[in-house]
């Protein structure tokens, strides 16, 4: 039987779109019907399991899946709870589903540091991360674990403060709370089972990783072209964000000027272009890069 790599991603929620987009950018299309928990990829021997995000670390740790995409917040929380004997291993942060786990307190508090929380009750769905933070801050507080609707806890007098994922802060605001301290910063994370893969599975994994790395490195990468005075080559090369040695070409009929072409691995902003102009560059073009294999 042909070996297939099994990847677990979130079925629907804030990780789903990014996970599916990443696979798409790797040239993989998932064929699945609505509500199906299982998808198949045609282009490579890969199967996709669509799960609740909370189940992903365990599925990957248990060998039910080989790799998975989950929030660092959930992964770290499970690790702290020592929920699995042999936890999954971190492979790579993926740069999407960025969010913050924040401590939030009633608006009327004048928050002047973690010491204020001494002896207070804090409601959260992330008891492990919250306790670890309190310990780092040297504060002893009581942590009340709630599965959902954490932000209503202070109004219900279940807790004095909360520790929750915050994006816009609108939910907190509507509940009379304000974020006061950052507890954990998270983004999507690629994880894998801790055991060695078979040779066939390892080969699929390596091929997929090559594509994922290509997608991640080309995401902010741009191809930048400009004309510049010959004497400015060194200054411009030094300035270009994350560029290797650029290509320098003669310009017909202008012995003092050259064309400079470079792949910039980091974001190119308007500021960057203005700076290049100051260094003498003209006719600057910034082009997107669709694919890159390094
Ligand atoms: P499930 O039904 O799969 O259990 P859920 O309701 O627990 O879903 P989501 O709200 O979809 O989870 O969030 C999934 C993950 O996305 C979170 O664990 C976190 O890593 C990340 N996340 C949460 N909120 C945001 C946000 N506002 N912006 C970006 N990423 C977020
Ligand atoms: Zn969940």
mmCIF file of N, CA, C and O in Angstrom, residues 134-216:
data_model
loop_
_atom_site.group_PDB
_atom_site.id
_atom_site.type_symbol
_atom_site.label_atom_id
_atom_site.label_comp_id
_atom_site.label_asym_id
_atom_site.label_seq_id
_atom_site.Cartn_x
_atom_site.Cartn_y
_atom_site.Cartn_z
ATOM 1 N N UNK A 134 2.082 34.031 35.879
ATOM 2 C CA UNK A 134 1.996 34.512 37.270
ATOM 3 C C UNK A 134 3.259 34.128 38.038
ATOM 4 O O UNK A 134 3.800 34.931 38.803
ATOM 5 N N UNK A 135 3.723 32.911 37.784
ATOM 6 C CA UNK A 135 4.929 32.440 38.467
ATOM 7 C C UNK A 135 6.123 33.307 38.079
ATOM 8 O O UNK A 135 6.911 33.713 38.929
ATOM 9 N N UNK A 136 6.246 33.576 36.763
ATOM 10 C CA UNK A 136 7.350 34.434 36.293
ATOM 11 C C UNK A 136 7.298 35.812 36.934
ATOM 12 O O UNK A 136 8.301 36.437 37.220
ATOM 13 N N UNK A 137 6.074 36.300 37.164
ATOM 14 C CA UNK A 137 5.896 37.632 37.748
ATOM 15 C C UNK A 137 5.982 37.585 39.273
ATOM 16 O O UNK A 137 5.901 38.624 39.925
ATOM 17 N N UNK A 138 6.082 36.389 39.834
ATOM 18 C CA UNK A 138 6.183 36.240 41.278
ATOM 19 C C UNK A 138 4.906 36.597 42.021
ATOM 20 O O UNK A 138 4.932 37.107 43.139
ATOM 21 N N UNK A 139 3.771 36.335 41.389
ATOM 22 C CA UNK A 139 2.486 36.683 41.990
ATOM 23 C C UNK A 139 1.718 35.408 42.312
ATOM 24 O O UNK A 139 1.715 34.473 41.516
ATOM 25 N N UNK A 140 1.059 35.358 43.468
ATOM 26 C CA UNK A 140 0.214 34.192 43.685
ATOM 27 C C UNK A 140 -1.244 34.619 43.623
ATOM 28 O O UNK A 140 -1.718 35.467 44.375
ATOM 29 N N UNK A 141 -1.935 34.064 42.630
ATOM 30 C CA UNK A 141 -3.345 34.377 42.394
ATOM 31 C C UNK A 141 -4.060 33.064 42.131
ATOM 32 O O UNK A 141 -3.417 32.062 41.829
ATOM 33 N N UNK A 142 -5.391 33.084 42.224
ATOM 34 C CA UNK A 142 -6.139 31.852 41.941
ATOM 35 C C UNK A 142 -6.605 31.845 40.504
ATOM 36 O O UNK A 142 -7.154 32.828 40.006
ATOM 37 N N UNK A 143 -6.374 30.716 39.831
ATOM 38 C CA UNK A 143 -6.758 30.627 38.425
ATOM 39 C C UNK A 143 -8.021 29.774 38.312
ATOM 40 O O UNK A 143 -8.070 28.644 38.790
ATOM 41 N N UNK A 144 -9.080 30.373 37.730
ATOM 42 C CA UNK A 144 -10.349 29.683 37.543
ATOM 43 C C UNK A 144 -10.453 29.283 36.076
ATOM 44 O O UNK A 144 -10.437 30.138 35.196
ATOM 45 N N UNK A 145 -10.520 27.977 35.797
ATOM 46 C CA UNK A 145 -10.555 27.527 34.407
ATOM 47 C C UNK A 145 -11.976 27.519 33.861
ATOM 48 O O UNK A 145 -12.877 26.960 34.477
ATOM 49 N N UNK A 146 -12.167 28.185 32.712
ATOM 50 C CA UNK A 146 -13.470 28.191 32.037
ATOM 51 C C UNK A 146 -13.248 27.815 30.585
ATOM 52 O O UNK A 146 -12.268 28.235 29.987
ATOM 53 N N UNK A 147 -14.152 27.059 29.998
ATOM 54 C CA UNK A 147 -13.995 26.637 28.598
ATOM 55 C C UNK A 147 -14.303 27.773 27.626
ATOM 56 O O UNK A 147 -13.691 27.902 26.586
ATOM 57 N N UNK A 148 -15.302 28.577 27.961
ATOM 58 C CA UNK A 148 -15.662 29.662 27.051
ATOM 59 C C UNK A 148 -16.255 30.829 27.825
ATOM 60 O O UNK A 148 -16.357 30.770 29.045
ATOM 61 N N UNK A 149 -16.617 31.907 27.108
ATOM 62 C CA UNK A 149 -17.231 33.095 27.716
ATOM 63 C C UNK A 149 -16.478 33.601 28.930
ATOM 64 O O UNK A 149 -17.066 34.035 29.918
ATOM 65 N N UNK A 150 -15.173 33.544 28.850
ATOM 66 C CA UNK A 150 -14.315 33.963 29.955
ATOM 67 C C UNK A 150 -14.567 35.428 30.329
ATOM 68 O O UNK A 150 -14.545 35.799 31.506
ATOM 69 N N UNK A 151 -14.869 36.243 29.306
ATOM 70 C CA UNK A 151 -14.952 37.684 29.526
ATOM 71 C C UNK A 151 -16.145 38.105 30.394
ATOM 72 O O UNK A 151 -16.167 39.223 30.895
ATOM 73 N N UNK A 152 -17.095 37.205 30.594
ATOM 74 C CA UNK A 152 -18.230 37.586 31.455
ATOM 75 C C UNK A 152 -17.958 37.281 32.933
ATOM 76 O O UNK A 152 -18.712 37.714 33.810
ATOM 77 N N UNK A 153 -16.870 36.559 33.210
ATOM 78 C CA UNK A 153 -16.589 36.113 34.584
ATOM 79 C C UNK A 153 -16.566 37.247 35.622
ATOM 80 O O UNK A 153 -17.166 37.109 36.693
ATOM 81 N N UNK A 154 -15.919 38.379 35.331
ATOM 82 C CA UNK A 154 -15.906 39.444 36.350
ATOM 83 C C UNK A 154 -17.309 39.988 36.650
ATOM 84 O O UNK A 154 -17.631 40.243 37.808
ATOM 85 N N UNK A 155 -18.141 40.132 35.593
ATOM 86 C CA UNK A 155 -19.496 40.635 35.825
ATOM 87 C C UNK A 155 -20.301 39.673 36.684
ATOM 88 O O UNK A 155 -21.145 40.074 37.478
ATOM 89 N N UNK A 156 -20.046 38.372 36.501
ATOM 90 C CA UNK A 156 -20.751 37.351 37.278
ATOM 91 C C UNK A 156 -20.097 37.128 38.646
ATOM 92 O O UNK A 156 -20.499 36.236 39.379
ATOM 93 N N UNK A 157 -19.044 37.898 38.923
ATOM 94 C CA UNK A 157 -18.303 37.787 40.185
ATOM 95 C C UNK A 157 -17.656 36.411 40.373
ATOM 96 O O UNK A 157 -17.434 35.969 41.494
ATOM 97 N N UNK A 158 -17.393 35.747 39.266
ATOM 98 C CA UNK A 158 -16.679 34.465 39.320
ATOM 99 C C UNK A 158 -15.188 34.749 39.460
ATOM 100 O O UNK A 158 -14.438 33.968 40.008
ATOM 101 N N UNK A 159 -14.766 35.882 38.903
ATOM 102 C CA UNK A 159 -13.343 36.225 38.952
ATOM 103 C C UNK A 159 -13.177 37.733 38.991
ATOM 104 O O UNK A 159 -14.114 38.478 38.683
ATOM 105 N N UNK A 160 -11.967 38.192 39.379
ATOM 106 C CA UNK A 160 -11.681 39.626 39.405
ATOM 107 C C UNK A 160 -11.139 40.110 38.070
ATOM 108 O O UNK A 160 -11.354 41.248 37.671
ATOM 109 N N UNK A 161 -10.392 39.237 37.387
ATOM 110 C CA UNK A 161 -9.780 39.598 36.112
ATOM 111 C C UNK A 161 -9.825 38.375 35.200
ATOM 112 O O UNK A 161 -10.206 37.287 35.648
ATOM 113 N N UNK A 162 -9.459 38.546 33.923
ATOM 114 C CA UNK A 162 -9.456 37.410 33.007
ATOM 115 C C UNK A 162 -8.131 37.362 32.249
ATOM 116 O O UNK A 162 -7.390 38.336 32.195
ATOM 117 N N UNK A 163 -7.871 36.188 31.659
ATOM 118 C CA UNK A 163 -6.706 36.050 30.795
ATOM 119 C C UNK A 163 -7.226 35.373 29.530
ATOM 120 O O UNK A 163 -7.675 34.227 29.583
ATOM 121 N N UNK A 164 -7.245 36.120 28.415
ATOM 122 C CA UNK A 164 -7.953 35.631 27.235
ATOM 123 C C UNK A 164 -7.271 36.096 25.956
ATOM 124 O O UNK A 164 -6.489 37.050 25.968
ATOM 125 N N UNK A 165 -7.615 35.430 24.841
ATOM 126 C CA UNK A 165 -7.105 35.830 23.524
ATOM 127 C C UNK A 165 -7.790 37.136 23.128
ATOM 128 O O UNK A 165 -9.007 37.241 23.167
ATOM 129 N N UNK A 166 -6.986 38.108 22.763
ATOM 130 C CA UNK A 166 -7.531 39.418 22.403
ATOM 131 C C UNK A 166 -7.132 39.739 20.976
ATOM 132 O O UNK A 166 -5.973 39.578 20.595
ATOM 133 N N UNK A 167 -8.107 40.162 20.152
ATOM 134 C CA UNK A 167 -7.697 40.667 18.842
ATOM 135 C C UNK A 167 -7.973 42.161 18.763
ATOM 136 O O UNK A 167 -7.058 42.969 18.811
ATOM 137 N N UNK A 168 -9.244 42.564 18.701
ATOM 138 C CA UNK A 168 -9.522 43.997 18.623
ATOM 139 C C UNK A 168 -9.769 44.606 20.001
ATOM 140 O O UNK A 168 -9.684 45.810 20.177
ATOM 141 N N UNK A 169 -10.106 43.790 20.960
ATOM 142 C CA UNK A 169 -10.425 44.306 22.282
ATOM 143 C C UNK A 169 -11.891 44.683 22.428
ATOM 144 O O UNK A 169 -12.321 45.099 23.505
ATOM 145 N N UNK A 170 -12.670 44.525 21.341
ATOM 146 C CA UNK A 170 -14.081 44.934 21.385
ATOM 147 C C UNK A 170 -14.897 44.105 22.375
ATOM 148 O O UNK A 170 -15.753 44.636 23.084
ATOM 149 N N UNK A 171 -14.614 42.796 22.415
ATOM 150 C CA UNK A 171 -15.346 41.915 23.330
ATOM 151 C C UNK A 171 -15.053 42.302 24.778
ATOM 152 O O UNK A 171 -15.953 42.345 25.622
ATOM 153 N N UNK A 172 -13.789 42.582 25.061
ATOM 154 C CA UNK A 172 -13.417 43.002 26.415
ATOM 155 C C UNK A 172 -14.146 44.285 26.763
ATOM 156 O O UNK A 172 -14.758 44.412 27.828
ATOM 157 N N UNK A 173 -14.060 45.243 25.843
ATOM 158 C CA UNK A 173 -14.662 46.556 26.058
ATOM 159 C C UNK A 173 -16.147 46.436 26.384
ATOM 160 O O UNK A 173 -16.637 47.077 27.313
ATOM 161 N N UNK A 174 -16.839 45.586 25.628
ATOM 162 C CA UNK A 174 -18.274 45.398 25.832
ATOM 163 C C UNK A 174 -18.564 44.794 27.209
ATOM 164 O O UNK A 174 -19.685 44.882 27.707
ATOM 165 N N UNK A 175 -17.556 44.175 27.806
ATOM 166 C CA UNK A 175 -17.745 43.579 29.122
ATOM 167 C C UNK A 175 -17.073 44.374 30.241
ATOM 168 O O UNK A 175 -16.820 43.849 31.323
ATOM 169 N N UNK A 176 -16.743 45.629 29.932
ATOM 170 C CA UNK A 176 -16.175 46.510 30.947
ATOM 171 C C UNK A 176 -14.738 46.177 31.333
ATOM 172 O O UNK A 176 -14.291 46.500 32.429
ATOM 173 N N UNK A 177 -14.021 45.532 30.410
ATOM 174 C CA UNK A 177 -12.637 45.140 30.712
ATOM 175 C C UNK A 177 -11.656 45.819 29.771
ATOM 176 O O UNK A 177 -12.034 46.259 28.687
ATOM 177 N N UNK A 178 -10.396 45.901 30.212
ATOM 178 C CA UNK A 178 -9.345 46.440 29.337
ATOM 179 C C UNK A 178 -8.098 45.566 29.465
ATOM 180 O O UNK A 178 -7.804 45.055 30.554
ATOM 181 N N UNK A 179 -7.387 45.361 28.348
ATOM 182 C CA UNK A 179 -6.158 44.562 28.427
ATOM 183 C C UNK A 179 -5.092 45.326 29.197
ATOM 184 O O UNK A 179 -4.914 46.527 28.996
ATOM 185 N N UNK A 180 -4.382 44.633 30.102
ATOM 186 C CA UNK A 180 -3.373 45.324 30.916
ATOM 187 C C UNK A 180 -1.978 44.704 30.823
ATOM 188 O O UNK A 180 -0.991 45.374 31.108
ATOM 189 N N UNK A 181 -1.879 43.433 30.435
ATOM 190 C CA UNK A 181 -0.543 42.836 30.346
ATOM 191 C C UNK A 181 -0.545 41.700 29.340
ATOM 192 O O UNK A 181 -1.534 40.977 29.213
ATOM 193 N N UNK A 182 0.562 41.559 28.628
ATOM 194 C CA UNK A 182 0.671 40.502 27.643
ATOM 195 C C UNK A 182 1.229 39.238 28.274
ATOM 196 O O UNK A 182 2.252 39.272 28.931
ATOM 197 N N UNK A 183 0.515 38.130 28.103
ATOM 198 C CA UNK A 183 0.909 36.885 28.738
ATOM 199 C C UNK A 183 1.613 35.946 27.745
ATOM 200 O O UNK A 183 2.605 35.303 28.063
ATOM 201 N N UNK A 184 1.122 35.904 26.511
ATOM 202 C CA UNK A 184 1.706 34.986 25.511
ATOM 203 C C UNK A 184 1.368 35.464 24.105
ATOM 204 O O UNK A 184 0.240 35.832 23.834
ATOM 205 N N UNK A 185 2.370 35.473 23.250
ATOM 206 C CA UNK A 185 2.140 35.832 21.838
ATOM 207 C C UNK A 185 2.151 34.567 21.014
ATOM 208 O O UNK A 185 3.038 33.733 21.180
ATOM 209 N N UNK A 186 1.175 34.440 20.104
ATOM 210 C CA UNK A 186 1.024 33.175 19.391
ATOM 211 C C UNK A 186 0.896 33.369 17.891
ATOM 212 O O UNK A 186 0.428 34.405 17.425
ATOM 213 N N UNK A 187 1.311 32.361 17.150
ATOM 214 C CA UNK A 187 1.011 32.280 15.722
ATOM 215 C C UNK A 187 0.836 30.807 15.390
ATOM 216 O O UNK A 187 1.053 29.949 16.249
ATOM 217 N N UNK A 188 0.419 30.507 14.163
ATOM 218 C CA UNK A 188 0.235 29.112 13.777
ATOM 219 C C UNK A 188 1.583 28.398 13.783
ATOM 220 O O UNK A 188 2.612 28.986 13.464
ATOM 221 N N UNK A 189 1.550 27.123 14.161
ATOM 222 C CA UNK A 189 2.783 26.352 14.320
ATOM 223 C C UNK A 189 2.628 25.007 13.613
ATOM 224 O O UNK A 189 1.600 24.353 13.745
ATOM 225 N N UNK A 190 3.655 24.615 12.878
ATOM 226 C CA UNK A 190 3.663 23.273 12.288
ATOM 227 C C UNK A 190 4.298 22.325 13.299
ATOM 228 O O UNK A 190 5.379 22.597 13.813
ATOM 229 N N UNK A 191 3.582 21.236 13.611
ATOM 230 C CA UNK A 191 4.110 20.256 14.571
ATOM 231 C C UNK A 191 4.183 18.887 13.913
ATOM 232 O O UNK A 191 3.517 18.643 12.899
ATOM 233 N N UNK A 192 4.986 17.986 14.480
ATOM 234 C CA UNK A 192 5.103 16.630 13.934
ATOM 235 C C UNK A 192 5.185 15.605 15.053
ATOM 236 O O UNK A 192 5.546 15.932 16.183
ATOM 237 N N UNK A 193 4.852 14.390 14.707
ATOM 238 C CA UNK A 193 4.977 13.280 15.639
ATOM 239 C C UNK A 193 6.456 13.076 15.986
ATOM 240 O O UNK A 193 7.327 13.291 15.148
ATOM 241 N N UNK A 194 6.718 12.673 17.245
ATOM 242 C CA UNK A 194 8.106 12.612 17.720
ATOM 243 C C UNK A 194 8.881 11.396 17.207
ATOM 244 O O UNK A 194 10.104 11.404 17.201
ATOM 245 N N UNK A 195 8.167 10.374 16.773
ATOM 246 C CA UNK A 195 8.876 9.171 16.288
ATOM 247 C C UNK A 195 9.464 9.408 14.907
ATOM 248 O O UNK A 195 9.004 10.266 14.160
ATOM 249 N N UNK A 196 10.463 8.597 14.547
ATOM 250 C CA UNK A 196 11.012 8.681 13.193
ATOM 251 C C UNK A 196 9.969 8.222 12.182
ATOM 252 O O UNK A 196 9.274 7.234 12.414
ATOM 253 N N UNK A 197 9.888 8.928 11.059
ATOM 254 C CA UNK A 197 8.998 8.490 9.985
ATOM 255 C C UNK A 197 9.682 7.356 9.215
ATOM 256 O O UNK A 197 10.904 7.261 9.202
ATOM 257 N N UNK A 198 8.880 6.536 8.552
ATOM 258 C CA UNK A 198 9.446 5.557 7.622
ATOM 259 C C UNK A 198 10.142 6.330 6.503
ATOM 260 O O UNK A 198 9.869 7.521 6.310
ATOM 261 N N UNK A 199 11.014 5.649 5.773
ATOM 262 C CA UNK A 199 11.760 6.324 4.707
ATOM 263 C C UNK A 199 10.803 6.968 3.696
ATOM 264 O O UNK A 199 11.010 8.103 3.259
ATOM 265 N N UNK A 200 9.728 6.252 3.364
ATOM 266 C CA UNK A 200 8.781 6.772 2.366
ATOM 267 C C UNK A 200 8.084 8.028 2.899
ATOM 268 O O UNK A 200 7.938 9.027 2.194
ATOM 269 N N UNK A 201 7.657 7.968 4.161
ATOM 270 C CA UNK A 201 6.969 9.113 4.758
ATOM 271 C C UNK A 201 7.912 10.301 4.904
ATOM 272 O O UNK A 201 7.544 11.441 4.661
ATOM 273 N N UNK A 202 9.153 10.003 5.305
ATOM 274 C CA UNK A 202 10.144 11.063 5.467
ATOM 275 C C UNK A 202 10.349 11.798 4.133
ATOM 276 O O UNK A 202 10.482 13.024 4.118
ATOM 277 N N UNK A 203 10.346 11.042 3.043
ATOM 278 C CA UNK A 203 10.554 11.657 1.720
ATOM 279 C C UNK A 203 9.398 12.599 1.378
ATOM 280 O O UNK A 203 9.613 13.692 0.842
ATOM 281 N N UNK A 204 8.165 12.198 1.728
ATOM 282 C CA UNK A 204 7.009 13.072 1.466
ATOM 283 C C UNK A 204 7.114 14.317 2.336
ATOM 284 O O UNK A 204 6.900 15.443 1.888
ATOM 285 N N UNK A 205 7.468 14.101 3.613
ATOM 286 C CA UNK A 205 7.621 15.206 4.557
ATOM 287 C C UNK A 205 8.682 16.196 4.058
ATOM 288 O O UNK A 205 8.454 17.412 4.049
ATOM 289 N N UNK A 206 9.819 15.677 3.619
ATOM 290 C CA UNK A 206 10.901 16.550 3.130
ATOM 291 C C UNK A 206 10.443 17.362 1.912
ATOM 292 O O UNK A 206 10.741 18.548 1.805
ATOM 293 N N UNK A 207 9.724 16.697 1.023
ATOM 294 C CA UNK A 207 9.257 17.394 -0.189
ATOM 295 C C UNK A 207 8.280 18.504 0.193
ATOM 296 O O UNK A 207 8.336 19.620 -0.342
ATOM 297 N N UNK A 208 7.378 18.193 1.144
ATOM 298 C CA UNK A 208 6.414 19.197 1.585
ATOM 299 C C UNK A 208 7.132 20.366 2.274
ATOM 300 O O UNK A 208 6.825 21.535 2.029
ATOM 301 N N UNK A 209 8.109 20.041 3.130
ATOM 302 C CA UNK A 209 8.839 21.101 3.852
ATOM 303 C C UNK A 209 9.587 22.022 2.897
ATOM 304 O O UNK A 209 9.673 23.218 3.121
ATOM 305 N N UNK A 210 10.115 21.452 1.828
ATOM 306 C CA UNK A 210 10.825 22.260 0.839
ATOM 307 C C UNK A 210 9.853 23.300 0.266
ATOM 308 O O UNK A 210 10.180 24.464 0.115
ATOM 309 N N UNK A 211 8.636 22.840 -0.025
ATOM 310 C CA UNK A 211 7.637 23.768 -0.579
ATOM 311 C C UNK A 211 7.199 24.787 0.470
ATOM 312 O O UNK A 211 7.066 25.963 0.165
ATOM 313 N N UNK A 212 6.965 24.335 1.696
ATOM 314 C CA UNK A 212 6.542 25.267 2.750
ATOM 315 C C UNK A 212 7.626 26.324 2.970
ATOM 316 O O UNK A 212 7.334 27.517 3.047
ATOM 317 N N UNK A 213 8.873 25.896 3.045
ATOM 318 C CA UNK A 213 9.959 26.865 3.227
ATOM 319 C C UNK A 213 10.023 27.842 2.066
ATOM 320 O O UNK A 213 10.271 29.032 2.270
ATOM 321 N N UNK A 214 9.781 27.336 0.874
ATOM 322 C CA UNK A 214 9.767 28.208 -0.306
ATOM 323 C C UNK A 214 8.659 29.246 -0.208
ATOM 324 O O UNK A 214 8.875 30.432 -0.485
ATOM 325 N N UNK A 215 7.482 28.807 0.219
ATOM 326 C CA UNK A 215 6.348 29.731 0.357
ATOM 327 C C UNK A 215 6.660 30.784 1.417
ATOM 328 O O UNK A 215 6.439 31.977 1.209
ATOM 329 N N UNK A 216 7.208 30.335 2.560
ATOM 330 C CA UNK A 216 7.466 31.285 3.647
ATOM 331 C C UNK A 216 8.555 32.286 3.269
ATOM 332 O O UNK A 216 8.442 33.462 3.595
#
